[in-house]
Coordinates of N, CA and C in Angstrom, one line a residue:
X115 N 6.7 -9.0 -27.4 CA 5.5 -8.2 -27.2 C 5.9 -6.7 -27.2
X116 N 5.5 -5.8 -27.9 CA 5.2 -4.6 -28.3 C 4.4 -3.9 -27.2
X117 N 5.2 -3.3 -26.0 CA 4.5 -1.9 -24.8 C 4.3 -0.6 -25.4
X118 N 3.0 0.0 -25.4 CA 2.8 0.7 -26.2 C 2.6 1.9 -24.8
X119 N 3.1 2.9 -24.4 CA 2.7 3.7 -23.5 C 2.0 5.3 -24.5
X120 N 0.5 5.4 -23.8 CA -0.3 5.7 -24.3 C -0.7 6.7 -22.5
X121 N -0.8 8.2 -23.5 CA -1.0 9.8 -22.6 C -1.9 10.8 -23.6
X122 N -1.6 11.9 -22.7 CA -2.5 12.6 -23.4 C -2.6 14.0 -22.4
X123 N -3.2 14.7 -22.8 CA -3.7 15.9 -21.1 C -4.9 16.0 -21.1
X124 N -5.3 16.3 -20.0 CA -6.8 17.0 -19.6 C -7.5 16.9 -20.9
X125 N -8.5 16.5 -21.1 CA -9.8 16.7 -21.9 C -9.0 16.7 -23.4
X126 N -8.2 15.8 -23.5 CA -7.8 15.9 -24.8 C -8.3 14.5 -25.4
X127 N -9.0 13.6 -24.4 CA -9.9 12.7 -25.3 C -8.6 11.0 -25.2
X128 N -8.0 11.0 -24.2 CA -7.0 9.5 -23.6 C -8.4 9.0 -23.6
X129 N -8.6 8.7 -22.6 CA -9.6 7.8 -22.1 C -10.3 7.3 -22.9
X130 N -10.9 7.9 -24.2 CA -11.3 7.7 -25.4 C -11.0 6.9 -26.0
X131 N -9.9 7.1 -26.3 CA -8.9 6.4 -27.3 C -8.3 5.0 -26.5
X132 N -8.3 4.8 -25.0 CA -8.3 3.9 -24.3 C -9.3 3.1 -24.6
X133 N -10.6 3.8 -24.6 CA -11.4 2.3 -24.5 C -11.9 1.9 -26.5
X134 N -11.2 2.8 -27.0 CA -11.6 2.4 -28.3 C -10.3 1.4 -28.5
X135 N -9.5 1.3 -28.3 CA -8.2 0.6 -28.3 C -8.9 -1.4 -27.6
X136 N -9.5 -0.8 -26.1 CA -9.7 -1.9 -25.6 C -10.9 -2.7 -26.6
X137 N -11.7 -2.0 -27.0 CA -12.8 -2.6 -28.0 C -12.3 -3.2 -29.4
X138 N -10.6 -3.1 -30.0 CA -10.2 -4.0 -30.7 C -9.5 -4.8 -30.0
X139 N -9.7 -5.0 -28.6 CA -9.3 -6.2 -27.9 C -7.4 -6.4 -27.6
X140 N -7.1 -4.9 -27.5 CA -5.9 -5.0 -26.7 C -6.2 -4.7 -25.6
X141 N -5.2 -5.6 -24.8 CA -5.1 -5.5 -23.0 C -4.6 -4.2 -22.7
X142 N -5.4 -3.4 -21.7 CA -4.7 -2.3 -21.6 C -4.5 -2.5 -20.0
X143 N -3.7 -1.9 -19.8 CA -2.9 -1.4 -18.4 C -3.3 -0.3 -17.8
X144 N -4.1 0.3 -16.9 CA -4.5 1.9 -16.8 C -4.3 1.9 -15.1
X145 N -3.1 2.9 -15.3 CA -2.3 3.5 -14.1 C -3.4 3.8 -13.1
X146 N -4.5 4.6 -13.8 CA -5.5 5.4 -12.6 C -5.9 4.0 -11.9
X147 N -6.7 3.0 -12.2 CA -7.1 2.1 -11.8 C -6.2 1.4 -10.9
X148 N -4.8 1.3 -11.2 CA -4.0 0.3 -10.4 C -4.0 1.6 -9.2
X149 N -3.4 3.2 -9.7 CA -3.2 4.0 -8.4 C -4.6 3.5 -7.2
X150 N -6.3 3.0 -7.5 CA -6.4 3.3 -6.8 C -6.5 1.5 -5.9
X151 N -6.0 0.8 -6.5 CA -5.9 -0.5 -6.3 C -4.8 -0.7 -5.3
X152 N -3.3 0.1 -5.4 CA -2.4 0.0 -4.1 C -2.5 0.6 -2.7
X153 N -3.8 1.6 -2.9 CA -3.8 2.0 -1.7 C -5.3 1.3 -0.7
X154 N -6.1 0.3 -1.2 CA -7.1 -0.7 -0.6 C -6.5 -0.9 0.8
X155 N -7.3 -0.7 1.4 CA -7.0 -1.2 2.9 C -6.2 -2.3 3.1
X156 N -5.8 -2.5 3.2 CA -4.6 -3.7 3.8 C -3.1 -3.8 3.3
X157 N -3.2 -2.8 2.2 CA -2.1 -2.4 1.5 C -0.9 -1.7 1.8
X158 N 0.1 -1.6 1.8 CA 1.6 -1.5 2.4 C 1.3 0.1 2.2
X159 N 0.8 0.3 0.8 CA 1.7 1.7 0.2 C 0.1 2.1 1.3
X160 N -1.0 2.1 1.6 CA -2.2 2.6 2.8 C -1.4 2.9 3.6
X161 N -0.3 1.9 4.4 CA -0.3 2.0 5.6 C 0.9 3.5 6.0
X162 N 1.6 3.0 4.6 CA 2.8 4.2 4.8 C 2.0 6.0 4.4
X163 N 0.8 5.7 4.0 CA 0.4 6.9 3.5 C -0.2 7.3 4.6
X164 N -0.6 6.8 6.4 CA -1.4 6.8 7.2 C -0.5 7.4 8.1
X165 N 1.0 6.5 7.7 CA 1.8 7.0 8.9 C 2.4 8.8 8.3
X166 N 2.6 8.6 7.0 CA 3.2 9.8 6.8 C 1.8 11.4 7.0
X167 N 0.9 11.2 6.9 CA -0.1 12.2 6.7 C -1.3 12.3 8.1
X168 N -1.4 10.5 8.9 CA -2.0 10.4 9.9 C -3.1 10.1 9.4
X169 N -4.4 9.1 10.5 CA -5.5 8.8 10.8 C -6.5 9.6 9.8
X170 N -6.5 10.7 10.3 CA -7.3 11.4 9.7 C -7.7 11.3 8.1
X171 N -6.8 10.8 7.3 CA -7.3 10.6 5.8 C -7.6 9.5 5.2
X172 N -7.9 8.8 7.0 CA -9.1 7.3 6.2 C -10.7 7.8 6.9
X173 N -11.5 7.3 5.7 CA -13.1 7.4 6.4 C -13.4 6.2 7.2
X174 N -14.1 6.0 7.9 CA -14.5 5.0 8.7 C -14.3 3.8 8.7
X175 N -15.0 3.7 7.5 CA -14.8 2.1 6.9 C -13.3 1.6 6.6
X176 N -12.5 2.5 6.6 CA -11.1 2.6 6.7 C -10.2 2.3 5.4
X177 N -11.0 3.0 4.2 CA -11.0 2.9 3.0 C -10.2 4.8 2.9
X178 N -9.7 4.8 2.1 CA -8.7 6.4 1.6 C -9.4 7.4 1.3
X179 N -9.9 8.7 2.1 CA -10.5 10.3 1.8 C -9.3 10.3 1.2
X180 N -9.9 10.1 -0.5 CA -9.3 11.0 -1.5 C -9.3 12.4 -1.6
X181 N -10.2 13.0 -1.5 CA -10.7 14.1 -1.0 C -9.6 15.1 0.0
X182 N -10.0 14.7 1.3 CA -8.9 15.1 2.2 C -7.4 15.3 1.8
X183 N -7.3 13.8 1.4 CA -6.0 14.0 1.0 C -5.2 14.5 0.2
X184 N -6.2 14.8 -0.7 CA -6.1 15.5 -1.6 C -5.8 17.5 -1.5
X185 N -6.6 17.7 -0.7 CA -6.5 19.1 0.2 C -5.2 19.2 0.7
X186 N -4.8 18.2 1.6 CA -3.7 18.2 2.4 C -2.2 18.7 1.6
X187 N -2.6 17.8 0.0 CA -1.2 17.9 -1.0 C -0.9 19.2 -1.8
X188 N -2.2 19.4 -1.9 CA -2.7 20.1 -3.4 C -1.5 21.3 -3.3
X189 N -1.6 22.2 -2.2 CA -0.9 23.6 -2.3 C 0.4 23.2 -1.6
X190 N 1.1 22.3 -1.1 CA 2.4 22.0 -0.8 C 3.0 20.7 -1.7
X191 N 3.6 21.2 -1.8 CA 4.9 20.6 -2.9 C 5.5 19.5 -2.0
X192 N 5.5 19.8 -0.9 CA 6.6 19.1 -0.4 C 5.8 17.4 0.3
X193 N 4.7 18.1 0.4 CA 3.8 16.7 1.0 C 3.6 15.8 -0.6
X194 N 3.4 16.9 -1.4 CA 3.1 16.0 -3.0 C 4.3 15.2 -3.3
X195 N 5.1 15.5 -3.0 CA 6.5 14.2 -3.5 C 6.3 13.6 -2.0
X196 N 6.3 13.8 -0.7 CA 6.0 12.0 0.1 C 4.8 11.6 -0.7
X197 N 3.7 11.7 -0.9 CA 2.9 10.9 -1.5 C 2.8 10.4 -2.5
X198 N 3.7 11.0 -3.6 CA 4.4 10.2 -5.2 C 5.4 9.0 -4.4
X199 N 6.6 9.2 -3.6 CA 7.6 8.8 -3.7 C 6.6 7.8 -2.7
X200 N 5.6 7.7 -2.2 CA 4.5 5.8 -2.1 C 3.7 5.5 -2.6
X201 N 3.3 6.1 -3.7 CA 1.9 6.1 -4.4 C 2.9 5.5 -5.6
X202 N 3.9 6.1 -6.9 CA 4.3 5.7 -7.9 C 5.0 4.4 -7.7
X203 N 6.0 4.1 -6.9 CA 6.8 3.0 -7.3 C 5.8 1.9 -6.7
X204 N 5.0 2.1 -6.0 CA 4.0 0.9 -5.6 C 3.2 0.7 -7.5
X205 N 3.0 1.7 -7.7 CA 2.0 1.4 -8.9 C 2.7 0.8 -10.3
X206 N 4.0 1.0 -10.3 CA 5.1 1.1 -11.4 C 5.1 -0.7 -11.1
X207 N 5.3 -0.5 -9.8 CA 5.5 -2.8 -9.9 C 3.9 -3.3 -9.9
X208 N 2.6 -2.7 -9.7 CA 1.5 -3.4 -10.6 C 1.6 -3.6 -12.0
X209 N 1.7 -2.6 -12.9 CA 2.2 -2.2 -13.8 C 2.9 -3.1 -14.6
X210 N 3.8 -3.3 -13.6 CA 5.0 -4.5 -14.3 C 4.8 -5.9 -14.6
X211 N 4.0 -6.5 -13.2 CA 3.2 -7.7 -13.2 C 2.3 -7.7 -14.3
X212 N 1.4 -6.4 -14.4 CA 0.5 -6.7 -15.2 C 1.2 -6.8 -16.9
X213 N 1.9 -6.2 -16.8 CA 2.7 -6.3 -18.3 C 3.4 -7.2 -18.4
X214 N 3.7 -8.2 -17.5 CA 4.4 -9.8 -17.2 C 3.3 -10.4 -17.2
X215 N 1.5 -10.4 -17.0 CA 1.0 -11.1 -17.5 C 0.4 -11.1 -18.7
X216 N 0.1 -9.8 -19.5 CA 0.1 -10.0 -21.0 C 1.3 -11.0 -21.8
X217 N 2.1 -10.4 -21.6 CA 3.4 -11.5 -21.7 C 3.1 -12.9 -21.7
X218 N 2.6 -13.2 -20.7 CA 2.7 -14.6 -20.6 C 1.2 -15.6 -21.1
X219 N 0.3 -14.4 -21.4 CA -0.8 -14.9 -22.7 C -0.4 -14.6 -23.3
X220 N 0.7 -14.8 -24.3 CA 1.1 -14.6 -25.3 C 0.7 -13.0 -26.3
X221 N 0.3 -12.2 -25.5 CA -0.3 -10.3 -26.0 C 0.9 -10.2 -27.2
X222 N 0.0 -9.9 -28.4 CA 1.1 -9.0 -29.4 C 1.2 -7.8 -28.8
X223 N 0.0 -7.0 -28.8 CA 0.7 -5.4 -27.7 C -0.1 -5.3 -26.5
X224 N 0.4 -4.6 -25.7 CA 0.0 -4.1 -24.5 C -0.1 -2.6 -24.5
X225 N -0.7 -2.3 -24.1 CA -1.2 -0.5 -24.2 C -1.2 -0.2 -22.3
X226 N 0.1 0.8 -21.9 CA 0.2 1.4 -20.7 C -0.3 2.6 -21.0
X227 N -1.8 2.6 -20.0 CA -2.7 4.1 -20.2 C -2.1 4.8 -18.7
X228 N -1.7 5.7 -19.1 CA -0.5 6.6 -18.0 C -0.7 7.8 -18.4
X229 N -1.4 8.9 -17.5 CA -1.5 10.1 -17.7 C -0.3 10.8 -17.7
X230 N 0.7 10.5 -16.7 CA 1.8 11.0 -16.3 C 2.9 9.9 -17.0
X231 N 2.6 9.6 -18.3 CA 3.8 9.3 -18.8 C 5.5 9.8 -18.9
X232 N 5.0 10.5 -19.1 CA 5.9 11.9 -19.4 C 7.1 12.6 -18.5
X233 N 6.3 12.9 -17.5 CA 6.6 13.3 -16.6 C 7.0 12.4 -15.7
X234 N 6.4 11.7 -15.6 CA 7.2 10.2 -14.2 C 8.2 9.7 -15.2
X235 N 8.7 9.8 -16.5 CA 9.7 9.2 -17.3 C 9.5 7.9 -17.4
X236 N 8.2 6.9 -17.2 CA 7.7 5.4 -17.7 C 7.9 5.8 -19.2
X237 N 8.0 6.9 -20.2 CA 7.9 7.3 -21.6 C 9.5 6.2 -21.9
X238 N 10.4 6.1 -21.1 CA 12.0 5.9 -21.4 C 11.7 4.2 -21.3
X239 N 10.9 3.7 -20.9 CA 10.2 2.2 -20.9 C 9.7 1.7 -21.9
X240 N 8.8 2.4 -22.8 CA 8.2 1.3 -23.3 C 8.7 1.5 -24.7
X241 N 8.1 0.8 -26.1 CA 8.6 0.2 -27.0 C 8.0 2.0 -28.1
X242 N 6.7 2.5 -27.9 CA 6.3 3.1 -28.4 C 5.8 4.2 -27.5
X243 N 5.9 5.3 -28.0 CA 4.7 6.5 -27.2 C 3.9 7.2 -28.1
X244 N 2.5 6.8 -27.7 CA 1.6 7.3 -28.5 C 0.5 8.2 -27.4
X245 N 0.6 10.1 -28.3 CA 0.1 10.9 -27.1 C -1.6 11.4 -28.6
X246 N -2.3 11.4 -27.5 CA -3.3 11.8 -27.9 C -3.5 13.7 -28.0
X247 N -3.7 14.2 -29.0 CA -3.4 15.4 -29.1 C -4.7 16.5 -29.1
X248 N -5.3 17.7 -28.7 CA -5.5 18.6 -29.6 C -5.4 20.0 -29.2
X249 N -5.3 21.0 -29.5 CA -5.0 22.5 -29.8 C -5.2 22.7 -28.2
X250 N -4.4 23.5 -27.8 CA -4.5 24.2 -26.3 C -5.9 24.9 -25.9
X251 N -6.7 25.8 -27.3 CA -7.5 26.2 -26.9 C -8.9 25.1 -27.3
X252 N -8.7 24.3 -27.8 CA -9.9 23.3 -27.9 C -9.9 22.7 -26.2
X253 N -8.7 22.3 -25.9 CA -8.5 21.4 -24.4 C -9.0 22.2 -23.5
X254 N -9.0 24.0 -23.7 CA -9.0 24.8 -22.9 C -11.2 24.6 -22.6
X255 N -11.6 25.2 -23.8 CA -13.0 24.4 -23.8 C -13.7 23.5 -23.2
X256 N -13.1 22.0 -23.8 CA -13.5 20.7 -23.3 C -13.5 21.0 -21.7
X257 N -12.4 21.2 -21.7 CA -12.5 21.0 -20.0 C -13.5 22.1 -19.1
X258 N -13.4 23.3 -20.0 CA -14.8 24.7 -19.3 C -16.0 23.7 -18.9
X259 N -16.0 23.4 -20.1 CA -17.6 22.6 -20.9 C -17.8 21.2 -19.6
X260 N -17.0 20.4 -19.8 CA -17.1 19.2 -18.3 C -17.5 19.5 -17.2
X261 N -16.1 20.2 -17.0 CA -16.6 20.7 -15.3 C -17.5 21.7 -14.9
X262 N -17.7 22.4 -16.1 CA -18.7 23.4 -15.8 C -18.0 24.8 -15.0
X263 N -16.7 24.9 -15.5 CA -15.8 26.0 -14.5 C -15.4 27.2 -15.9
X264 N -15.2 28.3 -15.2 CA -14.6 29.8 -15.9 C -13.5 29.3 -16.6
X265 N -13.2 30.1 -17.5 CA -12.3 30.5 -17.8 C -10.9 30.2 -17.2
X266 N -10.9 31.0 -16.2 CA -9.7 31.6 -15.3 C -9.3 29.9 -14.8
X267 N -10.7 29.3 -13.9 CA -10.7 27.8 -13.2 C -10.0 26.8 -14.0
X268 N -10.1 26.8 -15.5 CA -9.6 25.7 -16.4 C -8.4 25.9 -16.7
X269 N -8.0 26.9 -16.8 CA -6.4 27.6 -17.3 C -5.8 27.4 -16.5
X270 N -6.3 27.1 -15.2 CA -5.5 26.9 -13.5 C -4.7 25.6 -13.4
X271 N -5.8 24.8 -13.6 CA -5.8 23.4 -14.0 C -4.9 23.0 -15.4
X272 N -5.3 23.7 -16.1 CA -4.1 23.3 -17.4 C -2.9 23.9 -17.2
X273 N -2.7 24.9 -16.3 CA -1.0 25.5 -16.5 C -0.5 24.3 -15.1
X274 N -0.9 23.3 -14.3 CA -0.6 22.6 -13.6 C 0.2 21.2 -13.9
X275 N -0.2 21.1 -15.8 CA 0.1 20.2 -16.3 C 1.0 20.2 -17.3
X276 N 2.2 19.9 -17.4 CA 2.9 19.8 -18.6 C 2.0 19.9 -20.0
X277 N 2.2 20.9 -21.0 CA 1.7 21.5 -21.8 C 1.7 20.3 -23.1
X278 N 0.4 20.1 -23.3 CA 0.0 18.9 -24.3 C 1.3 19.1 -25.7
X279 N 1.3 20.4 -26.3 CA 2.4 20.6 -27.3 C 4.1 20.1 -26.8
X280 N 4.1 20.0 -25.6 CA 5.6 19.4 -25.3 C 5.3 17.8 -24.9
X281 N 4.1 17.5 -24.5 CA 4.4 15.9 -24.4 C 4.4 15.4 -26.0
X282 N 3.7 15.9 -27.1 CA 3.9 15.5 -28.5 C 5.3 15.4 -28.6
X283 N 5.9 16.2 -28.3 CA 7.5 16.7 -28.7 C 8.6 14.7 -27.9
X284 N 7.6 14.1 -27.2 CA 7.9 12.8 -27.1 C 7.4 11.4 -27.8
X285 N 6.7 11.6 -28.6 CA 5.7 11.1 -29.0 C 6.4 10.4 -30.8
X286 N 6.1 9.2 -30.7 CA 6.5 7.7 -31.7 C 5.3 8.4 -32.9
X287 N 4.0 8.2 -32.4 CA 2.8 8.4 -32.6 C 1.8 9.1 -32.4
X288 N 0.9 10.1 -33.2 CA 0.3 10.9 -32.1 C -1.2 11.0 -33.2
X289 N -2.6 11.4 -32.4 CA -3.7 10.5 -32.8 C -3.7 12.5 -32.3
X290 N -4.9 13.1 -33.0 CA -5.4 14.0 -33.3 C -6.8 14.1 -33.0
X291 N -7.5 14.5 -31.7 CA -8.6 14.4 -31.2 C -9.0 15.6 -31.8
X292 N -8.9 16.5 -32.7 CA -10.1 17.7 -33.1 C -10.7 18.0 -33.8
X293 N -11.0 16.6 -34.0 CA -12.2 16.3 -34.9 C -13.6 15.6 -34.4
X294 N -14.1 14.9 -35.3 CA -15.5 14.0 -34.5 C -14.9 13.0 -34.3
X295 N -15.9 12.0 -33.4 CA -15.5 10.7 -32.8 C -15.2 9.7 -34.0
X296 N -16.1 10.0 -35.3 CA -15.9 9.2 -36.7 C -14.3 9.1 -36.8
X297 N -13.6 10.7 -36.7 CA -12.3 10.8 -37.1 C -11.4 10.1 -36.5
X298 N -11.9 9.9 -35.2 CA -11.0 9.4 -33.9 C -10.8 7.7 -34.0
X299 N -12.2 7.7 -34.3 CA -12.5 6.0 -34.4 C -11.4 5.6 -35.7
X300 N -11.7 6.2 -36.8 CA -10.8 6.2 -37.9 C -9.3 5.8 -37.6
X301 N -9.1 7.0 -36.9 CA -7.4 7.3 -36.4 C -6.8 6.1 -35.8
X302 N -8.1 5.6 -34.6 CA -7.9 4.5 -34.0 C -7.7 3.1 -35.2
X303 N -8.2 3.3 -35.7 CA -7.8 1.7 -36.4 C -6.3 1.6 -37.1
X304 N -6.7 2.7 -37.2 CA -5.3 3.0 -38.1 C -4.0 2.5 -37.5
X305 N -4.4 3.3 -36.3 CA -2.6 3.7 -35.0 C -3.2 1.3 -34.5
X306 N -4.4 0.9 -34.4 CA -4.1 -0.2 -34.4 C -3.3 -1.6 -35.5
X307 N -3.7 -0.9 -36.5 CA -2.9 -1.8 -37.5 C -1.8 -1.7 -37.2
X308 N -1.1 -0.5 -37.7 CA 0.3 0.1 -37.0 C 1.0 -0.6 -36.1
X309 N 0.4 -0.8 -35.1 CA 1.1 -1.1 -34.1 C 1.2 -3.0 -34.2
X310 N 0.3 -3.4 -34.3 CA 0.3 -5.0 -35.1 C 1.5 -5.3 -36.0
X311 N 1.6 -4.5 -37.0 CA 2.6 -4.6 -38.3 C 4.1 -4.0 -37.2
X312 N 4.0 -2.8 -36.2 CA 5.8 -2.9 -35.5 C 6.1 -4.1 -35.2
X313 N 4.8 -4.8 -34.2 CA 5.1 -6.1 -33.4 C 5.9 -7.3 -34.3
X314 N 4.8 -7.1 -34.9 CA 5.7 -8.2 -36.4 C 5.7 -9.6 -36.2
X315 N 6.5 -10.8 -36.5 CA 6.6 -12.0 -35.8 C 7.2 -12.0 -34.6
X316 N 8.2 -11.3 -34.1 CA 9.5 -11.3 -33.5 C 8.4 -11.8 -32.0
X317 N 7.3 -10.8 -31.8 CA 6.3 -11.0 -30.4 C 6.6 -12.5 -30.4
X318 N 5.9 -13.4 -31.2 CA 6.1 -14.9 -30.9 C 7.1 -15.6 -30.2
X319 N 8.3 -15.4 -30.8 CA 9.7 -15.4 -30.9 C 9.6 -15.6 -29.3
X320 N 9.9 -14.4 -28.7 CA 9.8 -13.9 -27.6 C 9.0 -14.6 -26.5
X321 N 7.7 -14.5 -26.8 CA 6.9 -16.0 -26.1 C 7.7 -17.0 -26.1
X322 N 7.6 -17.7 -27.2 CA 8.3 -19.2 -26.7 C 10.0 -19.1 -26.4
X323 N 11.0 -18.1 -26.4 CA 11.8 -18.2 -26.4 C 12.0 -17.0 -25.5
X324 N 12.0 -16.9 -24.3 CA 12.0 -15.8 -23.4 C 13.8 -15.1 -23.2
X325 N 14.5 -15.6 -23.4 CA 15.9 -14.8 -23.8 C 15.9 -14.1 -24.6
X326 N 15.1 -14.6 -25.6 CA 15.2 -13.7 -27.2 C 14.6 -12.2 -26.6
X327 N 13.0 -12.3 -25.7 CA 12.3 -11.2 -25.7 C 13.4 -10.2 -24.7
X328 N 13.7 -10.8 -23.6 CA 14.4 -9.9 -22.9 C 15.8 -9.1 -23.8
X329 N 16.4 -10.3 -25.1 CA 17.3 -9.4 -25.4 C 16.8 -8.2 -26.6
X330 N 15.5 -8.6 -26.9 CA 14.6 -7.6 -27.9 C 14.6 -6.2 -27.1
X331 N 13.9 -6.7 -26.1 CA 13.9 -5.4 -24.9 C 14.8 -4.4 -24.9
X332 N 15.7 -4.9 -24.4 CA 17.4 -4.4 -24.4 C 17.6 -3.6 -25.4
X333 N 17.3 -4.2 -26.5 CA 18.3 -3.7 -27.7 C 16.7 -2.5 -28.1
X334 N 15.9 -2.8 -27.9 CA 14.9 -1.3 -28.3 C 14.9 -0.4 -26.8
X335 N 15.1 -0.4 -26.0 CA 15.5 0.3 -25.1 C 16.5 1.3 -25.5
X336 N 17.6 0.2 -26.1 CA 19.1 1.5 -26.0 C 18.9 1.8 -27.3
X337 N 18.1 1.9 -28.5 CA 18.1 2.2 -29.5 C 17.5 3.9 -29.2
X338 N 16.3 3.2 -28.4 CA 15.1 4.5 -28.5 C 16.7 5.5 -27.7
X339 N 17.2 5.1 -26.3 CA 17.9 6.0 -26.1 C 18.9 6.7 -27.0
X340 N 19.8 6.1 -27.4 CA 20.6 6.7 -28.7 C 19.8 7.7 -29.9
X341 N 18.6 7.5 -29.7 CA 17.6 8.1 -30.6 C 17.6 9.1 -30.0
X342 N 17.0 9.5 -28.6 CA 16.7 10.7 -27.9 C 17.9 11.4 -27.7
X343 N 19.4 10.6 -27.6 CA 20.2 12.1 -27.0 C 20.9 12.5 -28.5
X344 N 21.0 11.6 -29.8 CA 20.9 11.9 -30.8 C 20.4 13.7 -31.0
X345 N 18.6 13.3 -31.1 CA 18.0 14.5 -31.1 C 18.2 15.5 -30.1
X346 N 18.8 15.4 -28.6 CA 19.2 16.2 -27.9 C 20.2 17.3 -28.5
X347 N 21.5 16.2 -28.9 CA 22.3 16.7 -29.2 C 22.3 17.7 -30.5
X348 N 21.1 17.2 -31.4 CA 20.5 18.0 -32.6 C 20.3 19.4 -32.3
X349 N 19.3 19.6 -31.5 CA 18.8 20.4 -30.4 C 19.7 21.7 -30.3
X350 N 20.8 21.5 -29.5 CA 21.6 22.1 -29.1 C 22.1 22.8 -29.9
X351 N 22.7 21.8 -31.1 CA 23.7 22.4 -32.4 C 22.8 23.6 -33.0
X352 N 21.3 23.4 -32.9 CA 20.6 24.4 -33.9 C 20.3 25.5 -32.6
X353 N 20.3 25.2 -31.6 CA 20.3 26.4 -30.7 C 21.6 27.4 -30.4
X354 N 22.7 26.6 -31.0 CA 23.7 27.5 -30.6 C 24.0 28.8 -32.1
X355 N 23.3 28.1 -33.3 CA 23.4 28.7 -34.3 C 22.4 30.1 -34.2

């Protein structure tokens, strides 16, 4: 099976491309939904986020003020990694399950919709990364235009985020949102064939022969690595020139 981890930034049109992806009937995996699935009341990663932050950031019903909690993180750094270091590795083993049950319906691909691909390094995981792209100052727009905020408000919000031109700079595949939805829909079929034809037979293989998939795993794992410090080391040589 072919893990396809699938990003994007702010108002660059992921979610899009998510659900146009799901409409040719691949299973997708989407981080946001599982983030808000680990913290349901009765949940481990709830309970550790109650003891670390206190009472106060459940509403009544005893369900998570996102909100609040949100306040509490936003301008300290230091509160924002305890609430990653319970919030990610809880969601990284939904994630996993859920990519162990495509697996086990037989899925030629699975599509991991992860905003923070990149940056949490799940990019070093999967088989393919495909980032959804467009121009800083179109993203800069989209996003005025949404929320209905200045200038100054949207730029705040985008310099918060690793800079859509460097997550490309990781990117197997990359789908070009600055066009119309025609173009996008287009792009989408396309990056879908694509990804059908990587899978190849071998997906099968893998199903009924479960050693084979794990040693498939392995061996595209350490390739992509060898790939990346390859180009690292590319990198360097032209920067020292």
């Amino acid at each position: 099976m072919l893990v396809v981890g699938l990003t994007g930034g702010i108002s660059t049109g992921k979610s899009t491309v998510s659900s146009l992806l799901r409409g040719h009937g691949l299973p997708i995996v989407d981080a946001d939904v599982l983030a808000r699935k680990v913290v349901e009341p009765g949940t481990p990663a709830l309970a550790q986020i109650v003891r670390a932050f206190g009472p106060d950031v459940l509403r009544a019903d005893g369900t998570l003020d996102r909100p609040r909690l949100g306040a509490l993180v936003f301008a300290d750094e230091a509160r924002r990694r305890v609430l990653n270091a319970i919030v990610h590795p809880a969601v990284r083993r939904e994630m996993f399950w859920e990519v162990l049950k495509c697996w086990w319906r037989g899925e030629r691909v699975c599509v991991l919709d992860v905003p923070l691909l990149i940056e949490g390094g799940l990019w070093k995981w999967v088989g393919k990364v495909v980032v959804v792209y467009c121009s800083a100052e179109l993203q800069l727009q989209r996003l005025m235009k949404r929320d209905n905020s200045t200038r100054d408000e949207a730029l705040s919000r985008l310099n918060a985020q690793l800079p859509i031109a460097e997550k490309v700079q990781y990117a197997d595949l990359v789908i070009d949102n600055s066009g119309s939805l025609q173009d996008l829909e287009r792009q989408v079929d396309q990056l879908v064939q694509r990804l059908e034809e990587d899978a190849g037979w071998a997906w099968r293989l893998s199903w009924l022969f479960p050693p084979w998939g794990v040693a498939s795993a392995v061996w595209t794992l350490s390739w992509r690595a060898l790939r990346r410090r390859s180009k690292a080391s590319s990198k360097k040589r032209s920067g020292k020139r």
